Amino acid sequence: MHLEIAQLTKQFATAKGPITALENINLHVEQGEFICVVGASGCGKSTLLRLVAGLETPSSGSLSVDDLPITGPGADRGMVFQDYSLYPWMTVQKNVEFGLKLQGVEKKLRRKWASYYLDMVGLANSAQILPKQLSGGMKQRVAIARALTSQPKILLMDEPFGALDVQTKETMQQFMLDLWRRTGTSILMITHDVDEAIILAQRIYVLAANPGRVQAEIAIDLGQERPPEIKQTPEFLHYRETILKLLKAPAITTS
Amino acid sequence: MTTVQRPSATDLQPRQSSSLEPITLPQRQCQKPSRFWQLGSEIPAKFDWGLRLLSVMVPLGLWAIVAQLEVVSPKFLPSPLMVLQAFGELWSKGLFLEDLTASLGRVGFGFLLAAILSVPVGIAMGAFASVRALLEPIIGIVRYMPPPAFIPLLIIYLGLDEAPKVGLIFIGVIFFNTLMIMDAVRFVPKHLLETTYTLGGSRLQTLFQVITPYVVPNILDAFRINMASAWSLVVVAELIAANEGLGKRIALARKFFRTDEIFAYLIVLGLIGFAIDLSLKWLQKASCRWSLES
């Protein structure tokens, strides 16, 4: 897998004329990498992910997966949204199977794969219940299992833990690291949480706003094991300070 | 155990810095709990059932008392007992079942035709802005033409048989049904559709396997609401021209000044409409458990 974004610009037409959401973005993700994009709200990072998913079209520049240009959404790029987006009328099992069903995989086989990934996210016992009976963290694990069951080349995650409470968030980050190590999936994740990005990513793209552009690309050299306590180490704090300095927004002034 | 030092009171005092005039608020008063007037919550089950019983029994009792006192002549206001007797008479003559079958048949057939057409059209209008732009204006105009105003035309075109009555119910139901289903489709969360695309779903698959199941509870809701107008339109149609039917019997009863029969059929109309509503609600519960509040 090789995701390549070159000289990507995205403008939106508004009543007051065009707005440049993203300008000259260059970014790549290699096989098995865990990449995070951080930025303040309004820097266009969600738009960037939607472009990779094929849910938006670029104004100029190119996006490709394995040298095939991205012209629309497809199963090779699985997506996980912040609001889980589970199908409320389907059981957990049916939700996870659904991607393979859409692609015409026969029942027996898709059931096996769905069970495999449900087991991997620790929800084998919840297969037959409806999403509304699950907690937020569990819902997000279903959404991740569902995306992985479709066997995407890359997993796209848009603020996946943004709606979770602090403790669940930490658990999910460790879960995600573990899952990534076990599956070897390539991941491109958007977040506004700098700590989360450093814990998870091998490389971080820092986006600046107005217009959204890549301000820095930072390799995170913290090794494979990243327990929550790593947040107290000097290396972690160094990365944190560097990124926060880059992101520093102009102060709010009171007259 | 570690103890965390409590900050001293002076630390927590807000600093008075601005030149704003201070506000004096009344002393704190807690809201008193209430059993009956709690906003947006349930009341104990026994009260609930008691009140529901009162809701029917009080009007019935008042009616019985007023009739008993003969404030109005029984010819105008028959007593509940007289109404029951009139109903028994109609029942034993076999007229009631005949009327009921006729009216239910018309409602059922007209409503079914409208449903078969309004579900796909409503879904298409909700899903495709193109179909919506094409159909919304004309439906928006036609739906405000009162269905009874179509009766003369229906009679000219379709004669006096069953067809114009079925046609009237069809006209009365289809437009509202279509627009309500359209609205439901427009409220399907966009992320649900986008998720389906990124799972490899085509637009057609998304339409049939995501949008359609998502709006089933709303479709049943629309059916429930529009069933009420179908039910009143069948009576309107029968008042004008019919050989049998609940509405026809009411028209006949007026000719013979049988207010007891009119009362009996009014009550029957109410009860059957209520029963249809309850059964659609039940269907919704049985088929769409996912959409109900946990």
Coordinates of C-alpha atoms in Angstrom, one line a residue, chain A residues 1-249:
Chain A
M1 CA 0.0 0.0 0.0
H2 CA 1.2 3.4 -0.8
L3 CA -1.0 6.5 -0.4
E4 CA 0.3 9.6 -2.1
I5 CA -1.2 13.1 -1.9
A6 CA 0.5 15.7 -4.1
Q7 CA 0.0 19.4 -4.4
L8 CA -3.6 19.0 -3.2
T9 CA -5.8 22.1 -3.0
K10 CA -9.4 22.2 -2.1
Q11 CA -11.7 25.2 -2.4
F12 CA -15.3 25.5 -1.4
A13 CA -17.7 27.8 -3.1
T14 CA -19.6 30.0 -0.7
A15 CA -21.9 32.9 -1.0
K16 CA -19.0 35.2 -0.3
G17 CA -16.8 33.6 -2.9
P18 CA -14.5 30.6 -2.8
I19 CA -12.7 29.6 0.4
T20 CA -9.5 27.7 0.3
A21 CA -9.8 24.9 2.8
L22 CA -6.5 23.1 1.9
E23 CA -3.6 24.5 0.0
N24 CA -0.7 22.6 -1.6
I25 CA -0.9 19.5 0.6
N26 CA 1.9 16.9 0.2
L27 CA 1.5 13.8 2.3
H28 CA 2.2 10.1 2.0
V29 CA 1.4 6.9 4.0
E30 CA 3.5 3.7 3.5
Q31 CA 2.5 0.1 4.1
G32 CA 1.9 -0.6 7.8
E33 CA 2.4 3.0 8.9
F34 CA 0.3 4.7 11.6
I35 CA 0.1 8.3 10.6
C36 CA -1.7 11.1 12.4
V37 CA -2.7 14.5 11.2
V38 CA -3.2 17.1 13.9
G39 CA -4.5 20.6 13.6
A40 CA -6.8 23.1 15.3
S41 CA -10.4 23.1 14.4
G42 CA -11.1 24.7 11.1
C43 CA -7.7 23.7 9.5
G44 CA -9.4 21.4 7.0
K45 CA -8.1 18.2 8.5
S46 CA -11.5 16.4 8.2
T47 CA -11.8 17.7 4.6
L48 CA -8.4 16.1 3.9
L49 CA -9.6 12.7 5.2
R50 CA -12.8 13.0 3.2
L51 CA -10.7 13.7 0.1
V52 CA -8.7 10.5 0.7
A53 CA -12.0 8.6 1.3
G54 CA -13.3 9.9 -2.0
L55 CA -16.2 11.7 -0.4
E56 CA -15.0 15.0 -1.8
T57 CA -13.2 15.9 -5.0
P58 CA -10.1 18.0 -5.1
S59 CA -9.9 21.4 -6.8
S60 CA -6.4 20.6 -8.0
G61 CA -3.6 18.2 -7.2
S62 CA -3.7 14.4 -7.0
L63 CA -4.5 11.6 -4.6
S64 CA -3.7 8.0 -5.3
V65 CA -3.5 4.6 -3.6
D66 CA -1.0 2.2 -5.2
D67 CA -0.7 4.6 -8.1
L68 CA -4.5 4.3 -8.8
P69 CA -6.0 7.8 -8.7
I70 CA -8.8 8.3 -6.1
T71 CA -11.9 9.3 -8.0
G72 CA -14.6 8.3 -5.5
P73 CA -15.3 6.3 -2.4
G74 CA -14.3 2.6 -2.4
A75 CA -13.8 -0.4 -0.1
D76 CA -10.0 -0.1 -0.4
R77 CA -10.2 2.9 2.0
G78 CA -12.2 2.0 5.1
M79 CA -13.6 4.9 7.1
V80 CA -14.4 5.3 10.8
F81 CA -16.3 8.4 11.8
Q82 CA -16.4 10.1 15.2
D83 CA -20.2 9.3 15.6
Y84 CA -19.7 5.6 15.0
S85 CA -22.3 5.5 12.2
L86 CA -23.5 2.0 13.0
Y87 CA -26.6 0.8 11.3
P88 CA -29.1 0.9 14.2
W89 CA -31.4 -1.8 12.9
M90 CA -28.6 -4.4 12.4
T91 CA -27.1 -6.5 15.1
V92 CA -23.4 -6.0 15.8
Q93 CA -22.6 -9.1 13.8
K94 CA -24.7 -7.9 10.8
N95 CA -23.0 -4.4 11.0
V96 CA -19.6 -6.0 10.8
E97 CA -20.6 -8.3 8.0
F98 CA -22.2 -5.6 5.9
G99 CA -19.2 -4.5 3.9
L100 CA -18.6 -8.0 2.6
K101 CA -22.3 -8.4 2.0
L102 CA -22.3 -5.3 -0.2
Q103 CA -19.4 -6.8 -2.1
G104 CA -21.2 -10.1 -2.7
V105 CA -19.2 -12.3 -0.5
E106 CA -21.2 -15.5 0.4
K107 CA -22.8 -15.7 3.8
K108 CA -20.6 -18.4 5.4
L109 CA -17.4 -16.7 4.6
R110 CA -18.4 -13.2 5.6
R111 CA -19.7 -14.6 8.9
K112 CA -16.3 -16.2 9.6
W113 CA -14.5 -12.9 8.8
A114 CA -16.9 -10.8 10.9
S115 CA -16.5 -13.2 13.9
Y116 CA -12.7 -13.0 13.4
Y117 CA -12.6 -9.2 13.7
L118 CA -15.3 -9.1 16.4
D119 CA -13.1 -11.4 18.4
M120 CA -10.1 -9.2 17.7
V121 CA -11.9 -6.1 19.1
G122 CA -13.1 -8.1 22.1
L123 CA -16.8 -8.1 21.3
A124 CA -17.4 -11.7 20.3
N125 CA -20.0 -11.9 23.1
S126 CA -21.9 -8.9 21.9
A127 CA -22.4 -10.2 18.3
Q128 CA -26.2 -10.6 18.6
I129 CA -27.2 -7.3 20.2
L130 CA -28.2 -4.0 18.7
P131 CA -25.8 -1.0 18.7
K132 CA -28.0 1.0 21.0
Q133 CA -27.2 -1.4 23.8
L134 CA -23.5 -0.7 23.5
S135 CA -21.4 2.0 25.2
G136 CA -19.6 4.6 23.1
G137 CA -16.2 2.8 23.3
M138 CA -17.8 -0.5 22.3
K139 CA -19.7 1.2 19.4
Q140 CA -16.4 2.6 18.1
R141 CA -14.8 -0.9 18.3
V142 CA -17.7 -2.3 16.2
A143 CA -17.1 0.5 13.7
I144 CA -13.4 -0.4 13.5
A145 CA -14.2 -4.1 13.2
R146 CA -16.6 -3.3 10.4
A147 CA -14.1 -1.2 8.5
L148 CA -11.4 -3.9 8.9
T149 CA -13.7 -6.8 7.8
S150 CA -14.0 -5.2 4.4
Q151 CA -10.2 -5.7 4.1
P152 CA -9.3 -2.1 3.2
K153 CA -5.7 -1.2 2.1
I154 CA -5.8 1.7 4.5
L155 CA -8.0 2.6 7.5
L156 CA -9.1 6.2 7.7
M157 CA -10.2 7.5 11.1
D158 CA -11.8 10.9 11.6
E159 CA -11.5 11.9 15.3
P160 CA -12.6 8.4 16.3
F161 CA -12.2 8.9 20.0
G162 CA -13.4 12.5 20.1
A163 CA -16.7 11.7 21.7
L164 CA -15.4 9.4 24.4
D165 CA -14.6 10.3 28.0
V166 CA -11.0 10.6 29.1
Q167 CA -10.6 7.1 30.6
T168 CA -12.3 5.3 27.7
K169 CA -10.2 7.3 25.3
E170 CA -6.9 6.1 26.9
T171 CA -8.1 2.5 26.8
M172 CA -9.1 2.9 23.2
Q173 CA -5.7 4.4 22.3
Q174 CA -3.9 1.4 23.8
F175 CA -6.4 -0.9 22.1
M176 CA -5.7 0.8 18.8
L177 CA -2.0 0.5 19.1
D178 CA -2.4 -3.2 19.9
L179 CA -4.8 -3.7 17.0
W180 CA -2.4 -2.0 14.6
R181 CA 0.5 -4.1 15.7
R182 CA -1.5 -7.3 15.3
T183 CA -3.1 -6.5 11.9
G184 CA -0.3 -4.5 10.3
T185 CA -3.0 -2.2 8.8
S186 CA -2.0 1.1 7.4
I187 CA -3.8 3.9 9.3
L188 CA -4.4 7.6 8.6
M189 CA -6.0 9.2 11.6
I190 CA -7.2 12.8 12.1
T191 CA -7.2 14.2 15.6
H192 CA -7.0 17.5 17.4
D193 CA -5.6 15.8 20.5
V194 CA -1.8 16.2 20.4
D195 CA -1.2 13.6 23.1
E196 CA -3.2 11.1 21.2
A197 CA -1.3 11.7 18.0
I198 CA 2.1 11.3 19.8
I199 CA 1.0 8.1 21.6
L200 CA -0.3 6.5 18.4
A201 CA 1.6 7.8 15.4
Q202 CA 4.9 7.0 13.8
R203 CA 4.8 10.2 11.9
I204 CA 2.7 13.3 12.5
Y205 CA 1.6 15.9 10.0
V206 CA 0.9 19.2 11.7
L207 CA -1.6 21.3 9.8
A208 CA -1.9 25.1 10.0
A209 CA -5.2 26.9 9.4
N210 CA -6.4 29.5 6.9
P211 CA -5.7 28.0 4.5
G212 CA -5.0 24.5 5.7
R213 CA -1.5 23.5 4.9
V214 CA 1.2 21.2 6.2
Q215 CA 3.3 23.1 8.7
A216 CA 5.5 20.3 9.8
E217 CA 6.1 16.6 9.4
I218 CA 7.4 15.0 12.6
A219 CA 8.7 11.5 13.0
I220 CA 7.8 10.1 16.4
D221 CA 10.6 7.9 17.6
L222 CA 9.1 6.4 20.8
G223 CA 9.4 2.7 19.9
Q224 CA 6.7 0.1 19.7
E225 CA 5.6 -0.1 23.3
R226 CA 3.8 3.0 24.3
P227 CA 2.0 2.6 27.6
P228 CA 0.0 5.6 29.0
E229 CA 2.9 6.4 31.3
I230 CA 5.1 7.3 28.4
K231 CA 3.3 10.7 28.6
Q232 CA 5.6 11.6 31.5
T233 CA 8.9 10.9 29.7
P234 CA 11.0 13.8 28.5
E235 CA 10.9 12.6 24.9
F236 CA 7.1 12.6 24.9
L237 CA 7.0 16.1 26.5
H238 CA 9.5 17.3 24.0
Y239 CA 7.3 16.2 21.1
R240 CA 4.3 17.6 22.8
E241 CA 5.9 21.0 23.3
T242 CA 7.1 21.2 19.8
I243 CA 3.7 20.5 18.3
L244 CA 1.8 22.7 20.7
K245 CA 4.2 25.6 19.8
L246 CA 3.4 25.0 16.1
L247 CA -0.3 24.9 16.8
K248 CA -0.3 27.9 19.1
A249 CA -3.3 30.0 18.2

